[in-house]
C-alpha cells in the first residue's frame, strides 16, 4: 500500500500541507483582507482550473489510468455529488469572509461527527457505542471554542457548519452512490467528471448572486495586476490540493490521511494566527484542542471497533 521510496511519501505530505494551507490562507486573504468579496466566483475559478488540469493530468499525461463513466445513471450520481461539493466549497468560502481561519478549522474538525450521524440516518450504518462516545469531546470542543471566539459572526458560523455538514454528506453519498465495483472511481477521476459539472452549476449561480463580477474583477486587475496572479495561483493550488491528497492516500492509507489531516488543521491555525494576527483566547484554544483530541480518539476507536 505504501510507496517504496520514502522521499516520495515525504514530498507528497509536504506538498499536501503546503497547498492545503496555502489555498486556505489565500482564500481568507482575498475574501477578507484584500476585499474581494465574491466567494461564488472564486469557487468558479477553482473548479475551472480543476476541470482543465484534471483533463491534462488524467486524459493527456496519464498521471492515473483514466476510468470511464459507464452509464447515464452513474453520471447523474456524479452530478449530485458535484452539486453537494459546490455547496460545501461556496459555504466554506463565504464563512472565510466573516470568521478567522482558526475558528473555521475548529468547526471543520467536526466533520467525523456529521459523517457518523449522516451515515446512520441515511444508510443505517452503525458504529460501536464507544466510537459514538468519542464524538462527545469533538462537539464539546466546538461549543467551548464558540464561547471563546472574539470574532464570532452568526452568518459565518452558519455557513461554516453548513460547509462541514455538506462535506460529510458528500462522503456518505459517495459511499452509497458509487459503491458497486463497476462504478468506483478514484479521487482524481471523480474530480475529472465532477469539476466540469460544478462549472456548469456555478456559472448561473455567479451571474445571479454576484452581478458584474467579471467586470469588477478586471477593473480591480487594471489597478492592481497582482489580482489576476492571486486568482491564477489560488486556482492552481485548489487542483494541487486534490492531486496531493490522492498521492498521500496512495502512498500511505486513508487512516494515515485522517491523522495527518488533524496535524494539518493545527498547523493551519498556528500559521493563520501568525499571518493575520486575529485575536484568540485561551478558552478558544482549549476548545479547539479538545475537538482535535476528540477526532484523534474517534479515529483510533473506529479503527479498533469497526
Short mmCIF file of C-alpha atoms in Angstrom, two decimals:
data_model
loop_
_atom_site.label_atom_id
_atom_site.label_comp_id
_atom_site.label_asym_id
_atom_site.label_seq_id
_atom_site.Cartn_x
_atom_site.Cartn_y
_atom_site.Cartn_z
CA UNK A 1 0.00 0.00 0.00
CA UNK A 2 2.93 2.32 0.66
CA UNK A 3 5.41 3.67 -1.89
CA UNK A 4 8.86 2.01 -1.74
CA UNK A 5 10.55 5.41 -1.87
CA UNK A 6 10.06 7.18 1.49
CA UNK A 7 11.12 10.52 -0.01
CA UNK A 8 8.16 10.39 -2.40
CA UNK A 9 5.85 9.99 0.59
CA UNK A 10 7.53 12.84 2.49
CA UNK A 11 7.35 15.05 -0.59
CA UNK A 12 3.66 14.28 -1.11
CA UNK A 13 2.83 15.05 2.54
CA UNK A 14 4.78 18.35 2.49
CA UNK A 15 3.15 19.32 -0.82
CA UNK A 16 -0.29 18.43 0.54
CA UNK A 17 0.27 20.51 3.67
CA UNK A 18 1.64 23.45 1.68
CA UNK A 19 -1.10 23.51 -0.95
CA UNK A 20 -3.90 22.89 1.56
CA UNK A 21 -2.82 25.59 3.98
CA UNK A 22 -1.83 27.87 1.10
CA UNK A 23 -5.24 27.83 -0.60
CA UNK A 24 -6.99 28.28 2.75
CA UNK A 25 -4.90 31.32 3.71
CA UNK A 26 -5.08 32.84 0.23
CA UNK A 27 -8.86 32.41 0.21
CA UNK A 28 -9.01 34.22 3.54
CA UNK A 29 -6.72 36.98 2.30
CA UNK A 30 -8.71 37.55 -0.89
CA UNK A 31 -12.18 37.37 0.66
CA UNK A 32 -11.47 39.25 3.87
CA UNK A 33 -8.23 41.25 3.96
CA UNK A 34 -7.92 42.06 0.24
CA UNK A 35 -11.62 42.87 -0.02
CA UNK A 36 -12.51 40.62 -2.97
CA UNK A 37 -15.94 39.68 -1.67
CA UNK A 38 -17.04 37.21 -4.33
CA UNK A 39 -16.86 33.66 -2.92
CA UNK A 40 -19.03 32.06 -5.63
CA UNK A 41 -16.86 33.46 -8.43
CA UNK A 42 -13.75 32.37 -6.53
CA UNK A 43 -15.16 28.84 -6.34
CA UNK A 44 -15.91 29.01 -10.09
CA UNK A 45 -12.25 29.88 -10.73
CA UNK A 46 -11.19 26.88 -8.61
CA UNK A 47 -13.49 24.47 -10.45
CA UNK A 48 -12.50 25.83 -13.87
CA UNK A 49 -8.83 25.19 -13.05
CA UNK A 50 -9.67 21.73 -11.72
CA UNK A 51 -11.56 20.93 -14.95
CA UNK A 52 -8.67 21.96 -17.18
CA UNK A 53 -5.86 20.49 -15.08
CA UNK A 54 -7.76 17.25 -14.44
CA UNK A 55 -8.12 16.74 -18.18
CA UNK A 56 -4.43 17.46 -18.73
CA UNK A 57 -3.33 15.26 -15.82
CA UNK A 58 -5.62 12.28 -16.35
CA UNK A 59 -6.56 12.26 -20.03
CA UNK A 60 -3.31 13.57 -21.53
CA UNK A 61 -0.45 12.95 -19.09
CA UNK A 62 -1.95 9.72 -17.68
CA UNK A 63 -0.98 10.56 -14.08
CA UNK A 64 -3.55 7.89 -13.19
CA UNK A 65 -5.33 5.50 -15.56
CA UNK A 66 -8.49 7.13 -16.88
CA UNK A 67 -11.73 5.50 -15.76
CA UNK A 68 -14.87 5.94 -17.82
CA UNK A 69 -18.45 6.71 -16.82
CA UNK A 70 -20.39 3.59 -17.70
CA UNK A 71 -23.98 4.76 -17.68
CA UNK A 72 -26.32 7.74 -17.54
CA UNK A 73 -27.30 6.68 -14.03
CA UNK A 74 -23.68 6.88 -12.89
CA UNK A 75 -23.34 10.31 -14.49
CA UNK A 76 -26.43 11.50 -12.59
CA UNK A 77 -24.87 10.26 -9.34
CA UNK A 78 -21.66 12.15 -10.10
CA UNK A 79 -23.72 15.27 -10.86
CA UNK A 80 -25.46 15.00 -7.46
CA UNK A 81 -22.07 14.71 -5.74
CA UNK A 82 -20.82 17.71 -7.72
CA UNK A 83 -23.72 19.91 -6.60
CA UNK A 84 -23.18 18.95 -2.95
CA UNK A 85 -19.45 19.56 -3.37
CA UNK A 86 -20.11 23.03 -4.89
CA UNK A 87 -22.37 23.90 -1.99
CA UNK A 88 -19.73 22.89 0.57
CA UNK A 89 -16.95 24.88 -1.11
CA UNK A 90 -19.07 28.00 -1.60
CA UNK A 91 -20.27 27.91 2.03
CA UNK A 92 -16.70 27.43 3.20
CA UNK A 93 -15.51 30.41 1.17
CA UNK A 94 -18.39 32.57 2.42
CA UNK A 95 -17.51 31.70 6.03
CA UNK A 96 -13.95 32.97 5.47
CA UNK A 97 -15.37 36.45 4.81
CA UNK A 98 -16.63 36.62 8.39
CA UNK A 99 -14.59 34.23 10.54
CA UNK A 100 -10.88 33.76 11.27
CA UNK A 101 -9.19 30.66 9.85
CA UNK A 102 -8.55 29.32 13.36
CA UNK A 103 -12.28 29.18 14.14
CA UNK A 104 -13.27 27.70 10.75
CA UNK A 105 -10.69 24.94 11.32
CA UNK A 106 -12.20 24.18 14.72
CA UNK A 107 -15.65 23.79 13.15
CA UNK A 108 -14.23 21.85 10.20
CA UNK A 109 -12.69 19.32 12.60
CA UNK A 110 -16.22 18.15 13.46
CA UNK A 111 -16.59 16.50 10.02
CA UNK A 112 -16.36 12.98 11.58
CA UNK A 113 -19.33 13.84 13.81
CA UNK A 114 -21.52 14.83 10.86
CA UNK A 115 -20.29 11.85 8.83
CA UNK A 116 -21.20 9.38 11.61
CA UNK A 117 -24.64 10.93 12.16
CA UNK A 118 -25.49 11.15 8.45
CA UNK A 119 -24.24 7.61 7.77
CA UNK A 120 -26.61 6.35 10.47
CA UNK A 121 -29.59 8.45 9.31
CA UNK A 122 -29.19 7.75 5.59
CA UNK A 123 -27.84 4.23 5.34
CA UNK A 124 -28.37 2.90 8.88
CA UNK A 125 -24.63 2.35 9.18
CA UNK A 126 -23.90 1.87 12.87
CA UNK A 127 -20.66 2.15 14.79
CA UNK A 128 -19.84 0.70 18.21
CA UNK A 129 -21.19 2.79 21.11
CA UNK A 130 -17.59 3.51 22.17
CA UNK A 131 -16.98 5.13 18.78
CA UNK A 132 -20.04 7.36 19.15
CA UNK A 133 -19.00 8.25 22.71
CA UNK A 134 -15.67 9.60 21.45
CA UNK A 135 -17.55 12.21 19.38
CA UNK A 136 -18.70 13.98 22.57
CA UNK A 137 -15.44 15.94 23.05
CA UNK A 138 -15.50 16.84 19.33
CA UNK A 139 -18.81 18.68 19.76
CA UNK A 140 -17.97 19.98 23.25
CA UNK A 141 -14.74 21.47 21.92
CA UNK A 142 -16.55 23.48 19.24
CA UNK A 143 -19.09 24.74 21.79
CA UNK A 144 -16.25 25.90 24.03
CA UNK A 145 -14.37 27.43 21.08
CA UNK A 146 -17.53 29.29 20.03
CA UNK A 147 -17.95 30.75 23.52
CA UNK A 148 -14.32 31.90 23.47
CA UNK A 149 -14.25 33.30 19.92
CA UNK A 150 -13.94 37.12 19.99
CA UNK A 151 -14.60 37.44 16.23
CA UNK A 152 -17.76 35.31 16.24
CA UNK A 153 -20.23 36.05 13.45
CA UNK A 154 -23.54 34.18 13.22
CA UNK A 155 -23.72 34.16 9.39
CA UNK A 156 -20.12 32.98 9.11
CA UNK A 157 -20.83 30.29 11.73
CA UNK A 158 -23.91 29.02 9.87
CA UNK A 159 -22.01 28.94 6.58
CA UNK A 160 -19.06 27.09 8.12
CA UNK A 161 -21.29 24.49 9.81
CA UNK A 162 -23.17 24.08 6.51
CA UNK A 163 -19.88 23.55 4.64
CA UNK A 164 -18.76 20.96 7.18
CA UNK A 165 -22.07 19.10 7.06
CA UNK A 166 -22.06 19.18 3.24
CA UNK A 167 -18.54 17.69 3.12
CA UNK A 168 -19.71 14.88 5.36
CA UNK A 169 -22.87 14.45 3.26
CA UNK A 170 -20.77 14.14 0.08
CA UNK A 171 -18.61 11.49 1.74
CA UNK A 172 -21.65 9.45 2.77
CA UNK A 173 -23.32 9.90 -0.64
CA UNK A 174 -20.16 8.86 -2.43
CA UNK A 175 -20.05 5.62 -0.45
CA UNK A 176 -23.68 4.92 -1.32
CA UNK A 177 -23.85 6.10 -4.93
CA UNK A 178 -20.51 4.78 -6.18
CA UNK A 179 -20.26 1.66 -4.07
CA UNK A 180 -20.55 -1.03 -6.75
CA UNK A 181 -17.37 -2.35 -8.37
CA UNK A 182 -18.41 -1.09 -11.78
CA UNK A 183 -18.94 2.48 -10.50
CA UNK A 184 -15.94 3.01 -8.23
CA UNK A 185 -13.78 5.96 -9.27
CA UNK A 186 -10.56 7.09 -7.64
CA UNK A 187 -10.50 10.69 -6.43
CA UNK A 188 -8.65 12.06 -9.47
CA UNK A 189 -11.08 10.52 -11.96
CA UNK A 190 -14.04 11.61 -9.85
CA UNK A 191 -12.68 15.19 -9.93
CA UNK A 192 -12.25 14.89 -13.71
CA UNK A 193 -16.01 14.38 -14.10
CA UNK A 194 -17.23 16.45 -11.15
CA UNK A 195 -15.33 19.68 -11.90
CA UNK A 196 -16.94 20.45 -15.31
CA UNK A 197 -20.39 19.79 -13.84
CA UNK A 198 -19.52 22.14 -10.99
CA UNK A 199 -18.59 24.84 -13.53
CA UNK A 200 -21.97 24.42 -15.26
CA UNK A 201 -23.71 24.83 -11.88
CA UNK A 202 -21.56 27.76 -10.72
CA UNK A 203 -21.79 29.92 -13.87
CA UNK A 204 -25.51 30.76 -13.46
CA UNK A 205 -25.08 30.92 -9.67
CA UNK A 206 -22.33 33.52 -10.12
CA UNK A 207 -24.42 35.54 -12.58
CA UNK A 208 -27.43 35.55 -10.23
CA UNK A 209 -25.60 36.11 -6.94
CA UNK A 210 -22.58 38.23 -7.95
CA UNK A 211 -23.68 40.52 -10.75
CA UNK A 212 -20.91 42.01 -12.97
CA UNK A 213 -18.21 40.17 -11.01
CA UNK A 214 -16.06 39.60 -14.13
CA UNK A 215 -16.11 43.31 -14.99
CA UNK A 216 -15.41 44.20 -11.35
CA UNK A 217 -12.50 41.74 -11.23
CA UNK A 218 -11.00 43.16 -14.43
CA UNK A 219 -11.32 46.70 -13.05
CA UNK A 220 -9.52 45.64 -9.89
CA UNK A 221 -6.84 43.94 -12.00
CA UNK A 222 -6.26 47.12 -14.02
CA UNK A 223 -5.49 48.96 -10.78
CA UNK A 224 -3.60 46.07 -9.20
CA UNK A 225 -2.14 43.49 -11.60
CA UNK A 226 -1.39 41.16 -8.67
CA UNK A 227 -5.12 40.40 -8.53
CA UNK A 228 -5.05 38.13 -11.58
CA UNK A 229 -1.93 36.37 -10.31
CA UNK A 230 -3.63 35.79 -6.96
CA UNK A 231 -6.63 34.19 -8.69
CA UNK A 232 -4.49 32.07 -11.04
CA UNK A 233 -2.19 30.83 -8.28
CA UNK A 234 -5.11 30.20 -5.93
CA UNK A 235 -6.96 28.21 -8.61
CA UNK A 236 -3.84 26.15 -9.36
CA UNK A 237 -3.46 25.39 -5.65
CA UNK A 238 -7.08 24.22 -5.49
CA UNK A 239 -6.27 21.50 -8.02
CA UNK A 240 -2.94 20.70 -6.37
CA UNK A 241 -4.75 20.07 -3.07
CA UNK A 242 -6.75 17.29 -4.74
CA UNK A 243 -3.70 15.83 -6.51
CA UNK A 244 -1.54 15.71 -3.38
CA UNK A 245 -4.46 14.38 -1.33
CA UNK A 246 -4.70 11.47 -3.77
CA UNK A 247 -0.93 10.88 -3.65
CA UNK A 248 -0.76 10.89 0.16
CA UNK A 249 -3.61 8.36 0.30
CA UNK A 250 -1.89 6.24 -2.35
CA UNK A 251 1.49 6.27 -0.60
CA UNK A 252 0.11 5.75 2.92
CA UNK A 253 -3.54 4.94 3.74
CA UNK A 254 -6.88 6.64 4.29
CA UNK A 255 -6.41 6.32 8.06
CA UNK A 256 -2.97 7.95 7.92
CA UNK A 257 -4.52 10.73 5.85
CA UNK A 258 -7.00 11.39 8.69
CA UNK A 259 -4.21 11.57 11.27
CA UNK A 260 -2.11 13.85 9.07
CA UNK A 261 -5.22 15.97 8.47
CA UNK A 262 -5.57 16.61 12.20
CA UNK A 263 -1.99 17.84 12.39
CA UNK A 264 -2.53 19.93 9.25
CA UNK A 265 -5.51 21.66 10.83
CA UNK A 266 -3.49 22.59 13.92
CA UNK A 267 -0.65 23.88 11.73
CA UNK A 268 -3.09 25.94 9.65
CA UNK A 269 -4.44 27.53 12.83
CA UNK A 270 -0.94 28.45 14.03
CA UNK A 271 0.13 29.88 10.66
CA UNK A 272 -3.11 31.87 10.22
CA UNK A 273 -2.75 33.45 13.67
CA UNK A 274 0.84 34.46 12.86
CA UNK A 275 -0.12 35.95 9.48
CA UNK A 276 -3.50 37.57 10.16
CA UNK A 277 -2.92 38.20 13.87
CA UNK A 278 -6.57 37.57 14.65
CA UNK A 279 -7.39 37.72 18.36
CA UNK A 280 -7.70 34.35 20.04
CA UNK A 281 -8.49 33.49 23.63
CA UNK A 282 -7.26 30.74 25.90
CA UNK A 283 -10.80 29.34 26.04
CA UNK A 284 -10.90 29.23 22.23
CA UNK A 285 -7.60 27.33 22.07
CA UNK A 286 -8.77 24.88 24.75
CA UNK A 287 -11.95 24.27 22.76
CA UNK A 288 -10.07 23.67 19.52
CA UNK A 289 -7.57 21.39 21.29
CA UNK A 290 -10.43 19.36 22.77
CA UNK A 291 -12.00 18.98 19.34
CA UNK A 292 -8.75 17.76 17.76
CA UNK A 293 -8.20 15.35 20.67
CA UNK A 294 -11.73 14.02 20.20
CA UNK A 295 -11.11 13.43 16.48
CA UNK A 296 -7.88 11.55 17.24
CA UNK A 297 -9.64 9.33 19.80
CA UNK A 298 -12.57 8.80 17.39
CA UNK A 299 -10.17 7.70 14.63
CA UNK A 300 -8.49 5.22 16.97
CA UNK A 301 -11.83 3.88 18.23
CA UNK A 302 -13.14 3.44 14.71
CA UNK A 303 -10.01 1.51 13.75
CA UNK A 304 -10.39 -0.83 16.75
CA UNK A 305 -14.13 -1.41 16.85
CA UNK A 306 -15.24 -1.18 13.21
#
